[in-house]
């Protein structure tokens, strides 16, 4: 501290410049912030995350504590006040539940299921794809054939079939989402791994007689990360949308875990009688959540795309 | 229990199931107590009607819009079309359909919110497309179902146009003194039709699959709605029948697309006349 | 100029192809014709309406392109591509048009034209495709054909065939021909007149013998001396030093002066066309026109 304060401003500027080392992460951050719309997307996504994480603190009421609900408050229009005096900014549903609170809790469920399934799928898909790309031969052929077949069917259909076989329930939905998604990761990482495998650093690692696992996960995997990160952002959006679709159809998460999709579906019954907000606002929340992820994903793809790198 | 054969060992059940399935019999519905395949086939026409209408809509609207966006990419209208197609990709389908109902059925009250209208039989085909009431009922679900495919068609078409326009053979067609309308509608369009037919053809399978969501929202009495009901009632034979039928359909669609592709692109046709070398 | 052949010569990027396209009004955005007139039978094509121009294209003026592999639409049959050209300019039934198309194919030397009509472009070789393109260009017996390096993409033997074929057909029909090329030997073989282009401008014009025997512009002189056949075996080929300037940033004055060994302060001003002393029809855009290979 004393040393720094004894420096002239110019010297300090030089010193600071030397301390600033351009790490890959920093370069990524500066490239990413080139796009304002992507920054907006990121801000929106972070806002959604904080809403979800701090829902119990931020929400006006606990929508699933039945003792706080009052049936007299049911189907209030946006802006009317509850019997407790609070204002229901987004209206209430058929049970007198404040929609704003319901959406915040719904976000919590949608996000956690979406992110969790995307991450599990990442681990499984990346490992399988890495092994297929590195090993090649018949193992690669078999794995990629399965991936191709799976990718030729729409995700919703595969999800529905799996749920039809497994039955409903939170962990079963996650299993279904993982089963739908792993193939995207596997395909992506395999194509990168095939390219990377040819490079000399892998040959060097093998010449050092390193174990296969070490070569795969310590040397090959980190170099496949950029393409993987791109897929993750897009897939989280996909899995949130897919879960919402399934829940909307009534075969997704159980009633005790009302995600955004379930909220929209619940409100759908009331829509015919004109209470549009019960379905509309959860829909807007879902829309913005998916949109923000797509904006972030697009920019991440542009920044990490090796073909566009300057 | 006995009637359903659930008292037998599991592998025994499986062998009986396989033998029967190969003969087109996947069992009787637990709920309706009729053969599951018959149940599905009964609902198939309604689903096909919806999917085909959506496919036609997607192309009839998507190709001209894509052409326009490809020919005038800098214009305001062209840009709006492209922006709209991005939305069509990223919005969750069921939410768009719910919004359609909200706007056109509830707020404006122009069109019915759900159900299949009257049907009529024409040339041996029973369809709701032949009655006014039926047409009114199919507009919203078919539009909702077609949006994703339409976005895809728009993007494919406009990308194709922008790729084809600078080609020499387009300049040559103009140098021959052809009218611009013929250059676009024959020389450009026929070239970009090949990728469109391939993708759209394969997309038809996707449309059939997505009827599951559309039919549930618009209470359309097709096999997709039946599938959701069966999942909720744990009516396994019907689920199996659905899977078998849809898988067969996918294989059939792939075959048809390959054949159509060969008709459209002379270069993939097998021929021994002439070579491509100089 | 009916039935005459004009050779338009210049190196790549000198504006030969664009000249061809601007005659037909086919210059693509952002390019446009800034000034000047395009006279065809006494009328200015730049003043023609789009519909008038369209009716002239393929009918009174037609064009043959450089790469025969790219000029025919790959997904349309040959008959479609020929018949549409006929019917764009003539009210005639489909079947009659087909007969005309078949005759045209026969005339350019395509064997069994009846069967070949139903074929697709990929079933033809490059030389055959160029014959089809020539047949299309000749369909309406045009007054002018612009041939944009039609033989550069072909084998040498086929080049010669196409060359003599086109020459013969033009004589028969009485069509004038602008033959765009960078190959002086081709021009020497067929052209009556030569225009030499450099950096988007014509720098020398005259009858073929006059230009080739006594080039007046130093650039033409350089071009002639860089053709291998004109040198004694064993001596190194003469080259024109440097590269052509970009058309977007032309130098002040004569655009060739940076590569010209005779350039001096006079060349800072733009030269006008000057007739060569011995021949009034032979003109060059140069301050120091050559006579007998040296500045006069």
mmCIF file of C-alpha atoms in Angstrom, chain B:
data_model
loop_
_atom_site.group_PDB
_atom_site.id
_atom_site.type_symbol
_atom_site.label_atom_id
_atom_site.label_comp_id
_atom_site.label_asym_id
_atom_site.label_seq_id
_atom_site.Cartn_x
_atom_site.Cartn_y
_atom_site.Cartn_z
ATOM 1 C CA UNK B 1 -55.896 -59.740 -14.024
ATOM 2 C CA UNK B 2 -56.303 -63.065 -15.728
ATOM 3 C CA UNK B 3 -58.133 -61.612 -18.739
ATOM 4 C CA UNK B 4 -55.294 -59.164 -19.296
ATOM 5 C CA UNK B 5 -52.680 -61.863 -18.822
ATOM 6 C CA UNK B 6 -51.005 -59.892 -16.035
ATOM 7 C CA UNK B 7 -50.638 -63.079 -13.937
ATOM 8 C CA UNK B 8 -48.022 -64.538 -16.250
ATOM 9 C CA UNK B 9 -44.277 -64.036 -15.839
ATOM 10 C CA UNK B 10 -42.911 -60.872 -17.404
ATOM 11 C CA UNK B 11 -40.902 -62.533 -20.212
ATOM 12 C CA UNK B 12 -43.931 -64.590 -21.121
ATOM 13 C CA UNK B 13 -45.933 -61.394 -21.395
ATOM 14 C CA UNK B 14 -43.228 -59.856 -23.529
ATOM 15 C CA UNK B 15 -43.119 -62.775 -25.960
ATOM 16 C CA UNK B 16 -46.898 -62.747 -26.291
ATOM 17 C CA UNK B 17 -46.755 -58.990 -26.876
ATOM 18 C CA UNK B 18 -44.064 -59.283 -29.566
ATOM 19 C CA UNK B 19 -45.875 -62.069 -31.435
ATOM 20 C CA UNK B 20 -49.077 -60.086 -31.421
ATOM 21 C CA UNK B 21 -47.401 -56.773 -32.274
ATOM 22 C CA UNK B 22 -45.847 -58.316 -35.363
ATOM 23 C CA UNK B 23 -49.371 -59.173 -36.473
ATOM 24 C CA UNK B 24 -50.461 -55.593 -35.946
ATOM 25 C CA UNK B 25 -52.102 -56.286 -32.616
ATOM 26 C CA UNK B 26 -50.697 -54.372 -29.662
ATOM 27 C CA UNK B 27 -53.511 -55.275 -27.313
ATOM 28 C CA UNK B 28 -56.789 -53.834 -26.144
ATOM 29 C CA UNK B 29 -57.169 -50.481 -24.487
ATOM 30 C CA UNK B 30 -57.592 -50.856 -20.716
ATOM 31 C CA UNK B 31 -60.016 -47.926 -20.753
ATOM 32 C CA UNK B 32 -62.159 -48.487 -23.826
ATOM 33 C CA UNK B 33 -61.697 -52.258 -24.071
ATOM 34 C CA UNK B 34 -61.312 -52.063 -27.858
ATOM 35 C CA UNK B 35 -58.191 -52.936 -29.868
ATOM 36 C CA UNK B 36 -55.722 -50.068 -29.291
ATOM 37 C CA UNK B 37 -54.677 -49.903 -32.938
ATOM 38 C CA UNK B 38 -58.297 -49.415 -34.022
ATOM 39 C CA UNK B 39 -58.652 -46.642 -31.470
ATOM 40 C CA UNK B 40 -55.615 -44.840 -32.838
ATOM 41 C CA UNK B 41 -56.571 -45.361 -36.468
ATOM 42 C CA UNK B 42 -60.003 -43.928 -35.732
ATOM 43 C CA UNK B 43 -58.367 -40.711 -34.567
ATOM 44 C CA UNK B 44 -55.721 -40.631 -37.298
ATOM 45 C CA UNK B 45 -57.761 -38.731 -39.951
ATOM 46 C CA UNK B 46 -58.369 -35.766 -37.638
ATOM 47 C CA UNK B 47 -54.643 -35.545 -36.859
ATOM 48 C CA UNK B 48 -53.585 -35.897 -40.490
ATOM 49 C CA UNK B 49 -56.105 -33.272 -41.508
ATOM 50 C CA UNK B 50 -54.608 -30.850 -39.004
ATOM 51 C CA UNK B 51 -50.983 -31.649 -39.869
ATOM 52 C CA UNK B 52 -51.524 -31.451 -43.637
ATOM 53 C CA UNK B 53 -53.425 -28.179 -43.367
ATOM 54 C CA UNK B 54 -50.588 -26.774 -41.262
ATOM 55 C CA UNK B 55 -47.995 -28.010 -43.760
ATOM 56 C CA UNK B 56 -49.859 -26.372 -46.643
ATOM 57 C CA UNK B 57 -50.261 -23.138 -44.680
ATOM 58 C CA UNK B 58 -46.568 -23.087 -43.809
ATOM 59 C CA UNK B 59 -45.577 -23.375 -47.467
ATOM 60 C CA UNK B 60 -48.275 -21.220 -49.033
ATOM 61 C CA UNK B 61 -47.393 -18.350 -46.710
ATOM 62 C CA UNK B 62 -43.765 -19.188 -45.990
ATOM 63 C CA UNK B 63 -42.396 -19.483 -49.534
ATOM 64 C CA UNK B 64 -43.709 -16.103 -50.805
ATOM 65 C CA UNK B 65 -42.617 -14.381 -47.597
ATOM 66 C CA UNK B 66 -39.197 -15.994 -47.813
ATOM 67 C CA UNK B 67 -38.909 -15.061 -51.493
ATOM 68 C CA UNK B 68 -39.722 -11.468 -50.663
ATOM 69 C CA UNK B 69 -37.248 -11.359 -47.792
ATOM 70 C CA UNK B 70 -34.594 -12.920 -50.013
ATOM 71 C CA UNK B 71 -35.169 -10.553 -52.938
ATOM 72 C CA UNK B 72 -35.374 -7.426 -50.792
ATOM 73 C CA UNK B 73 -33.271 -8.182 -47.704
ATOM 74 C CA UNK B 74 -32.641 -4.515 -46.982
ATOM 75 C CA UNK B 75 -36.265 -3.381 -47.073
ATOM 76 C CA UNK B 76 -38.255 -2.795 -43.897
ATOM 77 C CA UNK B 77 -40.760 -5.483 -44.838
ATOM 78 C CA UNK B 78 -37.962 -7.945 -45.615
ATOM 79 C CA UNK B 79 -36.301 -7.324 -42.279
ATOM 80 C CA UNK B 80 -39.592 -7.669 -40.426
ATOM 81 C CA UNK B 81 -40.243 -11.017 -42.068
ATOM 82 C CA UNK B 82 -36.823 -12.275 -40.964
ATOM 83 C CA UNK B 83 -37.286 -10.965 -37.422
ATOM 84 C CA UNK B 84 -40.702 -12.626 -37.286
ATOM 85 C CA UNK B 85 -39.187 -15.922 -38.353
ATOM 86 C CA UNK B 86 -36.667 -15.759 -35.505
ATOM 87 C CA UNK B 87 -39.552 -15.323 -33.066
ATOM 88 C CA UNK B 88 -41.312 -18.278 -34.659
ATOM 89 C CA UNK B 89 -38.259 -20.360 -33.799
ATOM 90 C CA UNK B 90 -37.623 -19.313 -30.240
ATOM 91 C CA UNK B 91 -41.142 -18.896 -28.803
ATOM 92 C CA UNK B 92 -42.448 -21.981 -27.021
ATOM 93 C CA UNK B 93 -45.157 -23.409 -29.275
ATOM 94 C CA UNK B 94 -47.854 -23.928 -26.685
ATOM 95 C CA UNK B 95 -47.622 -20.359 -25.507
ATOM 96 C CA UNK B 96 -48.166 -19.047 -29.036
ATOM 97 C CA UNK B 97 -51.237 -21.259 -29.360
ATOM 98 C CA UNK B 98 -52.626 -20.096 -26.030
ATOM 99 C CA UNK B 99 -52.116 -16.499 -27.178
ATOM 100 C CA UNK B 100 -53.947 -17.233 -30.434
ATOM 101 C CA UNK B 101 -56.950 -18.456 -28.459
ATOM 102 C CA UNK B 102 -56.722 -15.500 -26.119
ATOM 103 C CA UNK B 103 -56.708 -13.029 -28.994
ATOM 104 C CA UNK B 104 -58.939 -14.488 -31.712
ATOM 105 C CA UNK B 105 -61.345 -16.627 -29.708
ATOM 106 C CA UNK B 106 -61.710 -14.807 -26.376
ATOM 107 C CA UNK B 107 -60.978 -11.132 -26.999
ATOM 108 C CA UNK B 108 -62.103 -10.737 -30.618
ATOM 109 C CA UNK B 109 -64.493 -13.695 -30.640
ATOM 110 C CA UNK B 110 -63.909 -14.304 -34.353
ATOM 111 C CA UNK B 111 -63.171 -17.995 -34.291
ATOM 112 C CA UNK B 112 -64.074 -20.953 -32.097
ATOM 113 C CA UNK B 113 -61.539 -21.769 -29.392
ATOM 114 C CA UNK B 114 -61.509 -25.494 -29.784
ATOM 115 C CA UNK B 115 -63.023 -28.712 -31.024
ATOM 116 C CA UNK B 116 -63.413 -30.048 -34.528
ATOM 117 C CA UNK B 117 -66.322 -28.603 -36.464
ATOM 118 C CA UNK B 118 -68.837 -30.355 -38.657
ATOM 119 C CA UNK B 119 -67.415 -32.851 -41.073
ATOM 120 C CA UNK B 120 -68.629 -33.795 -44.510
ATOM 121 C CA UNK B 121 -67.733 -36.644 -46.838
ATOM 122 C CA UNK B 122 -66.432 -35.830 -50.260
ATOM 123 C CA UNK B 123 -64.880 -38.321 -52.657
ATOM 124 C CA UNK B 124 -64.901 -40.873 -49.881
ATOM 125 C CA UNK B 125 -62.866 -38.676 -47.523
ATOM 126 C CA UNK B 126 -64.521 -37.442 -44.392
ATOM 127 C CA UNK B 127 -63.007 -34.167 -43.367
ATOM 128 C CA UNK B 128 -63.922 -30.930 -41.669
ATOM 129 C CA UNK B 129 -62.260 -29.058 -44.533
ATOM 130 C CA UNK B 130 -65.428 -29.453 -46.582
ATOM 131 C CA UNK B 131 -67.723 -27.459 -44.302
ATOM 132 C CA UNK B 132 -67.643 -23.796 -43.363
ATOM 133 C CA UNK B 133 -67.963 -24.657 -39.700
ATOM 134 C CA UNK B 134 -65.139 -27.147 -40.024
ATOM 135 C CA UNK B 135 -62.906 -24.580 -41.720
ATOM 136 C CA UNK B 136 -63.635 -22.056 -38.990
ATOM 137 C CA UNK B 137 -62.570 -24.612 -36.408
ATOM 138 C CA UNK B 138 -59.359 -25.611 -38.115
ATOM 139 C CA UNK B 139 -57.940 -22.119 -38.777
ATOM 140 C CA UNK B 140 -56.537 -21.456 -35.319
ATOM 141 C CA UNK B 141 -55.052 -24.886 -34.536
ATOM 142 C CA UNK B 142 -53.574 -25.213 -38.024
ATOM 143 C CA UNK B 143 -52.051 -21.733 -37.865
ATOM 144 C CA UNK B 144 -50.609 -22.393 -34.418
ATOM 145 C CA UNK B 145 -49.188 -25.704 -35.538
ATOM 146 C CA UNK B 146 -47.721 -24.268 -38.741
ATOM 147 C CA UNK B 147 -45.803 -21.360 -37.220
ATOM 148 C CA UNK B 148 -42.573 -23.208 -36.479
ATOM 149 C CA UNK B 149 -42.499 -24.879 -39.889
ATOM 150 C CA UNK B 150 -43.386 -21.580 -41.521
ATOM 151 C CA UNK B 151 -40.439 -19.878 -39.831
ATOM 152 C CA UNK B 152 -38.229 -22.680 -41.114
ATOM 153 C CA UNK B 153 -39.577 -22.352 -44.668
ATOM 154 C CA UNK B 154 -39.096 -18.572 -44.612
ATOM 155 C CA UNK B 155 -35.460 -18.893 -43.553
ATOM 156 C CA UNK B 156 -34.677 -21.651 -46.034
ATOM 157 C CA UNK B 157 -36.326 -19.793 -48.902
ATOM 158 C CA UNK B 158 -34.704 -16.450 -48.269
ATOM 159 C CA UNK B 159 -31.272 -18.017 -47.763
ATOM 160 C CA UNK B 160 -31.758 -19.991 -50.981
ATOM 161 C CA UNK B 161 -32.762 -16.920 -52.959
ATOM 162 C CA UNK B 162 -29.769 -14.957 -51.754
ATOM 163 C CA UNK B 163 -27.500 -17.827 -52.682
ATOM 164 C CA UNK B 164 -29.024 -18.391 -56.121
ATOM 165 C CA UNK B 165 -29.427 -14.812 -57.372
ATOM 166 C CA UNK B 166 -25.709 -14.132 -58.036
ATOM 167 C CA UNK B 167 -25.308 -17.364 -60.002
ATOM 168 C CA UNK B 168 -24.306 -17.196 -63.665
ATOM 169 C CA UNK B 169 -27.317 -19.106 -64.876
ATOM 170 C CA UNK B 170 -29.633 -16.445 -63.447
ATOM 171 C CA UNK B 171 -27.697 -13.764 -65.325
ATOM 172 C CA UNK B 172 -27.832 -15.902 -68.440
ATOM 173 C CA UNK B 173 -31.599 -16.303 -68.028
ATOM 174 C CA UNK B 174 -31.899 -12.520 -67.893
ATOM 175 C CA UNK B 175 -29.571 -12.133 -70.887
ATOM 176 C CA UNK B 176 -31.917 -14.441 -72.805
ATOM 177 C CA UNK B 177 -34.572 -11.760 -72.418
ATOM 178 C CA UNK B 178 -36.824 -13.684 -70.031
ATOM 179 C CA UNK B 179 -39.319 -11.703 -67.987
ATOM 180 C CA UNK B 180 -38.250 -11.157 -64.370
ATOM 181 C CA UNK B 181 -41.329 -13.053 -63.188
ATOM 182 C CA UNK B 182 -40.177 -16.152 -65.061
ATOM 183 C CA UNK B 183 -36.599 -15.803 -63.833
ATOM 184 C CA UNK B 184 -37.818 -15.777 -60.229
ATOM 185 C CA UNK B 185 -40.657 -18.265 -60.422
ATOM 186 C CA UNK B 186 -38.884 -20.864 -62.576
ATOM 187 C CA UNK B 187 -35.129 -20.398 -62.503
ATOM 188 C CA UNK B 188 -34.705 -19.289 -58.886
ATOM 189 C CA UNK B 189 -37.607 -21.142 -57.323
ATOM 190 C CA UNK B 190 -36.944 -24.518 -58.883
ATOM 191 C CA UNK B 191 -33.384 -24.416 -57.564
ATOM 192 C CA UNK B 192 -34.310 -23.603 -53.985
ATOM 193 C CA UNK B 193 -37.254 -25.971 -53.946
ATOM 194 C CA UNK B 194 -34.950 -28.951 -53.503
ATOM 195 C CA UNK B 195 -33.673 -28.113 -50.011
ATOM 196 C CA UNK B 196 -37.117 -26.839 -49.032
ATOM 197 C CA UNK B 197 -38.852 -30.062 -50.003
ATOM 198 C CA UNK B 198 -36.274 -32.142 -48.154
ATOM 199 C CA UNK B 199 -36.461 -30.202 -44.916
ATOM 200 C CA UNK B 200 -40.188 -29.595 -45.032
ATOM 201 C CA UNK B 201 -40.861 -33.219 -45.869
ATOM 202 C CA UNK B 202 -38.850 -34.395 -42.885
ATOM 203 C CA UNK B 203 -40.552 -31.694 -40.844
ATOM 204 C CA UNK B 204 -43.934 -33.290 -41.542
ATOM 205 C CA UNK B 205 -43.072 -35.962 -39.000
ATOM 206 C CA UNK B 206 -42.389 -33.189 -36.527
ATOM 207 C CA UNK B 207 -45.757 -31.627 -37.320
ATOM 208 C CA UNK B 208 -47.529 -34.883 -36.562
ATOM 209 C CA UNK B 209 -45.641 -35.128 -33.284
ATOM 210 C CA UNK B 210 -46.429 -31.540 -32.334
ATOM 211 C CA UNK B 211 -50.141 -32.147 -32.868
ATOM 212 C CA UNK B 212 -49.937 -33.642 -29.377
ATOM 213 C CA UNK B 213 -49.655 -30.139 -27.939
ATOM 214 C CA UNK B 214 -51.965 -28.469 -30.469
ATOM 215 C CA UNK B 215 -54.706 -31.029 -30.040
ATOM 216 C CA UNK B 216 -54.596 -30.739 -26.270
ATOM 217 C CA UNK B 217 -54.898 -26.964 -26.383
ATOM 218 C CA UNK B 218 -57.637 -26.832 -28.995
ATOM 219 C CA UNK B 219 -59.336 -30.038 -27.777
ATOM 220 C CA UNK B 220 -58.957 -31.445 -31.266
ATOM 221 C CA UNK B 221 -60.110 -35.071 -31.261
ATOM 222 C CA UNK B 222 -56.982 -36.541 -32.864
ATOM 223 C CA UNK B 223 -54.530 -39.209 -31.783
ATOM 224 C CA UNK B 224 -52.252 -36.720 -30.027
ATOM 225 C CA UNK B 225 -54.956 -35.869 -27.529
ATOM 226 C CA UNK B 226 -55.642 -39.575 -27.181
ATOM 227 C CA UNK B 227 -51.962 -40.095 -26.325
ATOM 228 C CA UNK B 228 -52.047 -37.520 -23.524
ATOM 229 C CA UNK B 229 -55.270 -38.992 -22.136
ATOM 230 C CA UNK B 230 -53.751 -42.465 -22.309
ATOM 231 C CA UNK B 231 -50.625 -41.346 -20.472
ATOM 232 C CA UNK B 232 -52.812 -39.896 -17.737
ATOM 233 C CA UNK B 233 -54.938 -43.084 -17.534
ATOM 234 C CA UNK B 234 -51.836 -45.317 -17.844
ATOM 235 C CA UNK B 235 -53.479 -46.969 -20.859
ATOM 236 C CA UNK B 236 -50.301 -48.702 -22.053
ATOM 237 C CA UNK B 237 -51.598 -50.519 -25.158
ATOM 238 C CA UNK B 238 -52.815 -47.252 -26.656
ATOM 239 C CA UNK B 239 -49.449 -45.621 -25.955
ATOM 240 C CA UNK B 240 -47.646 -48.512 -27.620
ATOM 241 C CA UNK B 241 -50.016 -48.345 -30.581
ATOM 242 C CA UNK B 242 -49.278 -44.636 -30.943
ATOM 243 C CA UNK B 243 -45.524 -45.177 -30.838
ATOM 244 C CA UNK B 244 -45.691 -47.980 -33.394
ATOM 245 C CA UNK B 245 -47.822 -45.905 -35.736
ATOM 246 C CA UNK B 246 -45.715 -42.740 -35.474
ATOM 247 C CA UNK B 247 -42.447 -44.649 -35.913
ATOM 248 C CA UNK B 248 -43.846 -46.327 -39.024
ATOM 249 C CA UNK B 249 -44.937 -42.933 -40.293
ATOM 250 C CA UNK B 250 -41.454 -41.476 -39.802
ATOM 251 C CA UNK B 251 -39.901 -44.265 -41.799
ATOM 252 C CA UNK B 252 -42.523 -43.801 -44.532
ATOM 253 C CA UNK B 253 -41.953 -40.050 -44.647
ATOM 254 C CA UNK B 254 -38.199 -40.485 -44.992
ATOM 255 C CA UNK B 255 -38.732 -42.812 -47.912
ATOM 256 C CA UNK B 256 -41.162 -40.466 -49.654
ATOM 257 C CA UNK B 257 -38.826 -37.501 -49.171
ATOM 258 C CA UNK B 258 -35.963 -39.437 -50.747
ATOM 259 C CA UNK B 259 -38.128 -40.272 -53.748
ATOM 260 C CA UNK B 260 -39.398 -36.716 -54.201
ATOM 261 C CA UNK B 261 -35.830 -35.452 -53.911
ATOM 262 C CA UNK B 262 -34.816 -37.649 -56.823
ATOM 263 C CA UNK B 263 -37.689 -36.329 -58.933
ATOM 264 C CA UNK B 264 -36.754 -32.716 -58.239
ATOM 265 C CA UNK B 265 -32.998 -32.859 -58.592
ATOM 266 C CA UNK B 266 -31.954 -34.327 -61.935
ATOM 267 C CA UNK B 267 -28.396 -34.721 -60.653
ATOM 268 C CA UNK B 268 -29.289 -37.469 -58.188
ATOM 269 C CA UNK B 269 -31.267 -39.446 -60.717
ATOM 270 C CA UNK B 270 -29.448 -42.527 -61.866
ATOM 271 C CA UNK B 271 -28.392 -42.096 -65.432
ATOM 272 C CA UNK B 272 -25.647 -43.424 -67.643
ATOM 273 C CA UNK B 273 -25.890 -40.726 -70.304
ATOM 274 C CA UNK B 274 -23.029 -38.254 -70.483
ATOM 275 C CA UNK B 275 -20.565 -37.229 -67.818
ATOM 276 C CA UNK B 276 -20.015 -34.016 -65.939
ATOM 277 C CA UNK B 277 -16.414 -33.504 -67.044
ATOM 278 C CA UNK B 278 -15.240 -30.985 -69.599
#
